[in-house]
GROMACS .gro file of N, CA and C in nm:
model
  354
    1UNK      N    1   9.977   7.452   9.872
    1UNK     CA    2  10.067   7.551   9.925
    1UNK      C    3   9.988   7.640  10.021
    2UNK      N    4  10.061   7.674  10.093
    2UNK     CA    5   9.952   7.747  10.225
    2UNK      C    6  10.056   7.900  10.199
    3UNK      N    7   9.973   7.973  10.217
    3UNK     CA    8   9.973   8.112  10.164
    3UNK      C    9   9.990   8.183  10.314
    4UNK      N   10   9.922   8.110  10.388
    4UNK     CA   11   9.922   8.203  10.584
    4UNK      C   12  10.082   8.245  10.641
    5UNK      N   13  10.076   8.323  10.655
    5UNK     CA   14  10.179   8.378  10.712
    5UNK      C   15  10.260   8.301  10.841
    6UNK      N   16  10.375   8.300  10.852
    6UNK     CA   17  10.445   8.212  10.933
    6UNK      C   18  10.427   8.291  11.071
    7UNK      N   19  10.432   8.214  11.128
    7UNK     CA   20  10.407   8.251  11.289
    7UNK      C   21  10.511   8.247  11.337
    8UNK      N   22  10.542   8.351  11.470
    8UNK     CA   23  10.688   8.298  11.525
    8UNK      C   24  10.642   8.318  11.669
    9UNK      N   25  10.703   8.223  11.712
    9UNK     CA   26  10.676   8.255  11.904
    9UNK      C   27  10.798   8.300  11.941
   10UNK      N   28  10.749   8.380  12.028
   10UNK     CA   29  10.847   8.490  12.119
   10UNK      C   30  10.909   8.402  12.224
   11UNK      N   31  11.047   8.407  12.230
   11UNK     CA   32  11.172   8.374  12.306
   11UNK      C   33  11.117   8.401  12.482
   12UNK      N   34  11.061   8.343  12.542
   12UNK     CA   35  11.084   8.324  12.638
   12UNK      C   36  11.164   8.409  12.727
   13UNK      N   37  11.123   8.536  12.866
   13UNK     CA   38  11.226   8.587  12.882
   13UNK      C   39  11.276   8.521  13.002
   14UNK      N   40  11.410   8.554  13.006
   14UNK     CA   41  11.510   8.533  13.130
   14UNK      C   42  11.453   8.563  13.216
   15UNK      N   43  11.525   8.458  13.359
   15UNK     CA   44  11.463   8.576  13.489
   15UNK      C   45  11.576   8.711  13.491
   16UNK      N   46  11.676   8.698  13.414
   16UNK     CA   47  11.728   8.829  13.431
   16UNK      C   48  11.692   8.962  13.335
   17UNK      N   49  11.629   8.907  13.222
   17UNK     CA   50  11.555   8.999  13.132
   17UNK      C   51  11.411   9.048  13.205
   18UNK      N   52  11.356   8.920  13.235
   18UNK     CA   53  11.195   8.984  13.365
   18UNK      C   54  11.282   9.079  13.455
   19UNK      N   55  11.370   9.002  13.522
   19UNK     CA   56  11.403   9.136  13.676
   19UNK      C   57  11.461   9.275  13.608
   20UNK      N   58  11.532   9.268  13.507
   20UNK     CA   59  11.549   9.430  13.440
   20UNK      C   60  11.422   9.496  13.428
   21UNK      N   61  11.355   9.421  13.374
   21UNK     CA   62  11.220   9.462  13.288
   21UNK      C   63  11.131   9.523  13.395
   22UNK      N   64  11.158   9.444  13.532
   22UNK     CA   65  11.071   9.443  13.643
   22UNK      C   66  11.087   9.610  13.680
   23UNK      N   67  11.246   9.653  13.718
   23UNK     CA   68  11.274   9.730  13.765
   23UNK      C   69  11.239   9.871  13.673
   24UNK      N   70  11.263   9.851  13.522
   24UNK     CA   71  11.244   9.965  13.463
   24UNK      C   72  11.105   9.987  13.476
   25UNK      N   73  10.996   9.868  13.486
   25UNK     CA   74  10.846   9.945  13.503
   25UNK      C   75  10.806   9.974  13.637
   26UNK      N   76  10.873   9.990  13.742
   26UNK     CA   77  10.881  10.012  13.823
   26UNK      C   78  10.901  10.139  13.844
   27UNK      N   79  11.095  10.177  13.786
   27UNK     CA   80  11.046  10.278  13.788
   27UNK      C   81  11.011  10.414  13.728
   28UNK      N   82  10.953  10.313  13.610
   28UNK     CA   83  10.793  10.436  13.475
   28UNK      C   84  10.728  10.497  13.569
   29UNK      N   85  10.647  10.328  13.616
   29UNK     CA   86  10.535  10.398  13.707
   29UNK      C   87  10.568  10.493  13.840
   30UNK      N   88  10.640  10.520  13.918
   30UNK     CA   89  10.723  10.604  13.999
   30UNK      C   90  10.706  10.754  13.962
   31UNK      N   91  10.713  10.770  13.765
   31UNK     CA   92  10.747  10.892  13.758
   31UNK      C   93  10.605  10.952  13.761
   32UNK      N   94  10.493  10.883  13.729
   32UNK     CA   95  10.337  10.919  13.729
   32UNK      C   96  10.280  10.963  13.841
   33UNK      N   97  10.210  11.059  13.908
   33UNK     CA   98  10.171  11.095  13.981
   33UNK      C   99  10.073  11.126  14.013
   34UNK      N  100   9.990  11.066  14.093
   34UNK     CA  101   9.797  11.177  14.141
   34UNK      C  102   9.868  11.312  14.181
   35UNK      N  103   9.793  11.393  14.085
   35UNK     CA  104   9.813  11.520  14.077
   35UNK      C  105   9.758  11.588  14.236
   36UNK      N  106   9.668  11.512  14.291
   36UNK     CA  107   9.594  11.568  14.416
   36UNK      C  108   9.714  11.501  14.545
   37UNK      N  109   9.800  11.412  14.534
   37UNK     CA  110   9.862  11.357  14.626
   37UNK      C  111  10.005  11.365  14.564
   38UNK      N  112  10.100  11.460  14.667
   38UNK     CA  113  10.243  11.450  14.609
   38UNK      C  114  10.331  11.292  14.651
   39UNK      N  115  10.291  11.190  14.576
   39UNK     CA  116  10.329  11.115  14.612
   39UNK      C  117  10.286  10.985  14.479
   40UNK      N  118  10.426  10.939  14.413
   40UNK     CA  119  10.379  10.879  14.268
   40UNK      C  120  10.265  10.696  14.312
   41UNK      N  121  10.219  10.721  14.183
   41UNK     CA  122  10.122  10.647  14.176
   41UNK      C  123  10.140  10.478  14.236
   42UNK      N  124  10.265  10.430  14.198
   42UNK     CA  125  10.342  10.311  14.263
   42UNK      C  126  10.337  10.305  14.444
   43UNK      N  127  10.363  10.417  14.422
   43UNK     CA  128  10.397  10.407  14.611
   43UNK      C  129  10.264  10.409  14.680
   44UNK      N  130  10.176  10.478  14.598
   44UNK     CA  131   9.991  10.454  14.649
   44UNK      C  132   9.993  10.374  14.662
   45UNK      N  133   9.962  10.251  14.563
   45UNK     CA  134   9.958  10.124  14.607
   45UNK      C  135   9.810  10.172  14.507
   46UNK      N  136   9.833  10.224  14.396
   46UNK     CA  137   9.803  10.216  14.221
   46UNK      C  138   9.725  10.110  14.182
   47UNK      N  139   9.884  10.020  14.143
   47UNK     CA  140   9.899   9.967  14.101
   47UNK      C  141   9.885   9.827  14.155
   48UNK      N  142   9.758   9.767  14.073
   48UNK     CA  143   9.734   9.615  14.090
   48UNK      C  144   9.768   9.524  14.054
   49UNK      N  145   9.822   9.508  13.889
   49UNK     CA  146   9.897   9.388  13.857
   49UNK      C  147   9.942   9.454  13.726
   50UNK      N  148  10.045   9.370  13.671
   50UNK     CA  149  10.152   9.426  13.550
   50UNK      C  150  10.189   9.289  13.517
   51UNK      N  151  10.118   9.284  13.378
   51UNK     CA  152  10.180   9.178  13.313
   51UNK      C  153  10.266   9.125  13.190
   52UNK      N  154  10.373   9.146  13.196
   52UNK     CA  155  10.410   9.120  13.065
   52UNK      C  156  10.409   8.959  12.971
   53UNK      N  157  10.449   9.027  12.859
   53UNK     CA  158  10.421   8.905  12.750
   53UNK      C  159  10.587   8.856  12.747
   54UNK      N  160  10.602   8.731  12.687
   54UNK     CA  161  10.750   8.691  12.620
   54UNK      C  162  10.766   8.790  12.505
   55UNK      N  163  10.654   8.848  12.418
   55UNK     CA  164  10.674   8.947  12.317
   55UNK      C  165  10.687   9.080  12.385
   56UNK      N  166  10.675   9.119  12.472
   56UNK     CA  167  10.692   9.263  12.600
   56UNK      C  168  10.594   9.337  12.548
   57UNK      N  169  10.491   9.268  12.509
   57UNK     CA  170  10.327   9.367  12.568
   57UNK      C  171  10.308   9.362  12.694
   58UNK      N  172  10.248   9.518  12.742
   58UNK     CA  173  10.241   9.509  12.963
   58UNK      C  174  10.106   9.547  12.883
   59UNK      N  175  10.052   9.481  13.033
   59UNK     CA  176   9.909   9.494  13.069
   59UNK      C  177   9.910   9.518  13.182
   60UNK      N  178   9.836   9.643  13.231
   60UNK     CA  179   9.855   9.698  13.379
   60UNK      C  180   9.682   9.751  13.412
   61UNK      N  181   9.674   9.668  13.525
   61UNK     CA  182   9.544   9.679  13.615
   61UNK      C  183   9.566   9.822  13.680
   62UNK      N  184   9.476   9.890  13.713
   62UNK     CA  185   9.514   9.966  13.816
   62UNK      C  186   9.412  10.068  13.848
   63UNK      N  187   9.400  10.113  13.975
   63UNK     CA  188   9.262  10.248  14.023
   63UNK      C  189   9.318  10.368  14.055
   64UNK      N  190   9.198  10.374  14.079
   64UNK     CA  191   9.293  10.538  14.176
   64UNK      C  192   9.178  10.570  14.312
   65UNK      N  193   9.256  10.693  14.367
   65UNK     CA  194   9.183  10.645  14.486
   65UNK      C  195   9.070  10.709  14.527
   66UNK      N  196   9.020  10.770  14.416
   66UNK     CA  197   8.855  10.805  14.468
   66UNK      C  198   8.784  10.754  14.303
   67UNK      N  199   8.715  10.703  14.313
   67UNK     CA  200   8.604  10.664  14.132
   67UNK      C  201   8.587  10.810  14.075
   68UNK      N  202   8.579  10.912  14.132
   68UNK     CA  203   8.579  11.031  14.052
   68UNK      C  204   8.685  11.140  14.027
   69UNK      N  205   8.797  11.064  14.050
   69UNK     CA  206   8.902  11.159  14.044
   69UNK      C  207   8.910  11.234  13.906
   70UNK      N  208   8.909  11.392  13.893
   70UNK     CA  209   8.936  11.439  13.839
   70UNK      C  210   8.997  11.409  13.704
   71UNK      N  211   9.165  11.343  13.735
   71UNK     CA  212   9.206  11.296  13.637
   71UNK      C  213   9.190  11.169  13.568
   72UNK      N  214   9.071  11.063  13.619
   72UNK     CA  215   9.075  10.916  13.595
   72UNK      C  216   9.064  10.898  13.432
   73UNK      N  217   9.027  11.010  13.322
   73UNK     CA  218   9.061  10.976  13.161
   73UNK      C  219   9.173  11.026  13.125
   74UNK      N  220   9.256  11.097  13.231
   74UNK     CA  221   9.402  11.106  13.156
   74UNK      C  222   9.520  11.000  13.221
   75UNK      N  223   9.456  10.973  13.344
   75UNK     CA  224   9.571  10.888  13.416
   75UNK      C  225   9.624  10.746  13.370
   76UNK      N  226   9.541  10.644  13.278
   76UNK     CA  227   9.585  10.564  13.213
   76UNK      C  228   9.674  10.587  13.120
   77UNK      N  229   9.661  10.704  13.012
   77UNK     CA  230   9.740  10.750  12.962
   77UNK      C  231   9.883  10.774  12.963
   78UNK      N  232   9.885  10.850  13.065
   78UNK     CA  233  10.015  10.899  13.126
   78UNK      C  234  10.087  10.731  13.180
   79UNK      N  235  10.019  10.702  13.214
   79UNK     CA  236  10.032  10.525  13.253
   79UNK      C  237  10.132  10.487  13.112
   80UNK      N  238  10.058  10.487  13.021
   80UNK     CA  239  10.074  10.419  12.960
   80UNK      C  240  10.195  10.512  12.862
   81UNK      N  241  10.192  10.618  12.889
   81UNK     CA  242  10.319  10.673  12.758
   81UNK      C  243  10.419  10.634  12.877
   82UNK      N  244  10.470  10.679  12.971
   82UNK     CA  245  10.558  10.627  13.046
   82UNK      C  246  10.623  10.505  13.062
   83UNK      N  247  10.520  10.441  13.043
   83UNK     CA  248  10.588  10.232  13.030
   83UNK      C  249  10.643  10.229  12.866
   84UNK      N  250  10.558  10.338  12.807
   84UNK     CA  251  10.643  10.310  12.607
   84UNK      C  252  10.767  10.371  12.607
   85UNK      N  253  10.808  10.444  12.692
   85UNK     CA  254  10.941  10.495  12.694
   85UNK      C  255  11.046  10.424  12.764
   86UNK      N  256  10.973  10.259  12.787
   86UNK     CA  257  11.131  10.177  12.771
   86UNK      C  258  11.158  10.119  12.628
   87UNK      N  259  11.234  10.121  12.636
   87UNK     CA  260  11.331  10.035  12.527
   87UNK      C  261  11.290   9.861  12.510
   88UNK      N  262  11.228   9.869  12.361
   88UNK     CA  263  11.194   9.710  12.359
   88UNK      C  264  10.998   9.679  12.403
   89UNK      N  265  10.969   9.767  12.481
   89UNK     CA  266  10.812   9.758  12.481
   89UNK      C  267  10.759   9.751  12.355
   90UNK      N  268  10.677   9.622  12.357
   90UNK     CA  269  10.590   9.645  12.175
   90UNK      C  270  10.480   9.711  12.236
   91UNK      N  271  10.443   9.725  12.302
   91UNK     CA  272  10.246   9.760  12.367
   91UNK      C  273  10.255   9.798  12.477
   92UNK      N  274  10.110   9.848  12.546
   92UNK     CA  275  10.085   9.885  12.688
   92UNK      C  276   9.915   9.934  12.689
   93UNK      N  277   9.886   9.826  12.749
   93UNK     CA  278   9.726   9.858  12.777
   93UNK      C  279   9.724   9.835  12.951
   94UNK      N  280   9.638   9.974  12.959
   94UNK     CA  281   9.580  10.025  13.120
   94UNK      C  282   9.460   9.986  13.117
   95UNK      N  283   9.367   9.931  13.225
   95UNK     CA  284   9.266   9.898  13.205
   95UNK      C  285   9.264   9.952  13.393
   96UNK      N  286   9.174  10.056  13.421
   96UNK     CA  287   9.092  10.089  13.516
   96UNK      C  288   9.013  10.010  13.580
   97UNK      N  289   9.058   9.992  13.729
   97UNK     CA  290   8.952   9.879  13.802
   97UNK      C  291   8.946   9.938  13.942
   98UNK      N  292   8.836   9.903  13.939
   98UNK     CA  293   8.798   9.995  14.096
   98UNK      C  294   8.743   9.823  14.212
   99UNK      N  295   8.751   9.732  14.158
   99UNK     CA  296   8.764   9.581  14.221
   99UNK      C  297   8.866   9.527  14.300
  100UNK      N  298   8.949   9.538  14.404
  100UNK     CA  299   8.911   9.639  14.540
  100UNK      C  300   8.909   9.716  14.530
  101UNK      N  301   8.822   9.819  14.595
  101UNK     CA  302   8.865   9.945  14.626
  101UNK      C  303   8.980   9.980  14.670
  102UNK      N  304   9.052  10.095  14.632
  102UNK     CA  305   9.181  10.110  14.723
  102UNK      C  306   9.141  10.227  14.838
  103UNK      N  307   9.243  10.166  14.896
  103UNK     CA  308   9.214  10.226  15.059
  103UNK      C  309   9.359  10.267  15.104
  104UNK      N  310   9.424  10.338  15.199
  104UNK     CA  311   9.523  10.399  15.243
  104UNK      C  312   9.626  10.285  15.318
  105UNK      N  313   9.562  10.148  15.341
  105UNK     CA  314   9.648   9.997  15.372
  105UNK      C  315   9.746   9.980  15.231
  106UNK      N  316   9.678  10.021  15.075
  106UNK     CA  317   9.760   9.962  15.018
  106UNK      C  318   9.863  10.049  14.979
  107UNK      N  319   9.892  10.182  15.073
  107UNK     CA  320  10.027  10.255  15.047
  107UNK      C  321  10.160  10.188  15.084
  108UNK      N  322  10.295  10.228  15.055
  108UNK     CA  323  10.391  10.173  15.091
  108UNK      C  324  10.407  10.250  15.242
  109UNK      N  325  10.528  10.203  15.322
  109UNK     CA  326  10.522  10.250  15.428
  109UNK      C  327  10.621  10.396  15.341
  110UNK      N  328  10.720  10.434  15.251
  110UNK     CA  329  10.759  10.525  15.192
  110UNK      C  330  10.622  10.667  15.150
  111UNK      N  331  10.520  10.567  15.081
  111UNK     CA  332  10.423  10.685  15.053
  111UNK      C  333  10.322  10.717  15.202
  112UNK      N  334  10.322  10.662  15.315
  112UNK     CA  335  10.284  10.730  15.422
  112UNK      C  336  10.386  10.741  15.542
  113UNK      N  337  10.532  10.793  15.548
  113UNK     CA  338  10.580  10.817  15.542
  113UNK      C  339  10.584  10.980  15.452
  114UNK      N  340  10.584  11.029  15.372
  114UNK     CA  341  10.580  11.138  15.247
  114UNK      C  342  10.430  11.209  15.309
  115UNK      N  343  10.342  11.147  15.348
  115UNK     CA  344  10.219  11.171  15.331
  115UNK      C  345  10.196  11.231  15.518
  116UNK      N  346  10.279  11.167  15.650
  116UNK     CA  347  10.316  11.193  15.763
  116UNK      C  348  10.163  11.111  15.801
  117UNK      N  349  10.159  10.974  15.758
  117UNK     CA  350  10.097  10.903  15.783
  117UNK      C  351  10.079  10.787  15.897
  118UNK      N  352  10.184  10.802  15.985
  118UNK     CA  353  10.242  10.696  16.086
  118UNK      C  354  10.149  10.746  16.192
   0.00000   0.00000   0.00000
């Protein structure tokens, strides 16, 4: 008799459950902001990659735009309570990467635009 606990694999999501999913972390990250730039962290061009699981653990890459910013030990954070306040998230790990550097190319044309960057 095997005593190990049953395993279950997670359901596979829809592309219409991903594209909801897409949009609500979209826009989490929106509401986060570099406190030094009025302009949320998404539209910087943050954010490097977001991955979710079929179980809806996100894993989110992401820098900021100087290595010593002020806030770089609270900003994962805030990262990360923001993505737990959807509905259905089991997890959320931020992991800080400064591998590219970010530079003012990876803004949206919206955050330079905001920024009177043209």
């Amino acid at each position: 008799m095997d005593d190990a606990p049953a395993t279950t694999e997670a359901t596979p999501l829809s592309q219409a459950e991903l594209d909801q999913l897409t949009d609500q972390l979209i826009d989490k990250l929106k509401t986060v902001f570099d406190p030094e730039i009025p302009v949320d962290i998404y539209e910087l061009g943050l954010i490097y990659k977001v991955d979710v699981s079929d179980d809806k653990d996100v894993a989110i890459d992401m820098t900021l735009t100087a290595p010593g910013c002020p806030v770089a030990g609270e900003m994962p954070g805030w990262v990360q309570d923001a993505i737990m306040e959807i509905p259905g998230i089991r997890s959320c790990t931020v992991d800080l990467v400064f591998d590219p550097p970010w530079d003012p190319s990876r803004m949206s044309d919206e955050a330079k635009l905001q920024l009177n960057m043209f």
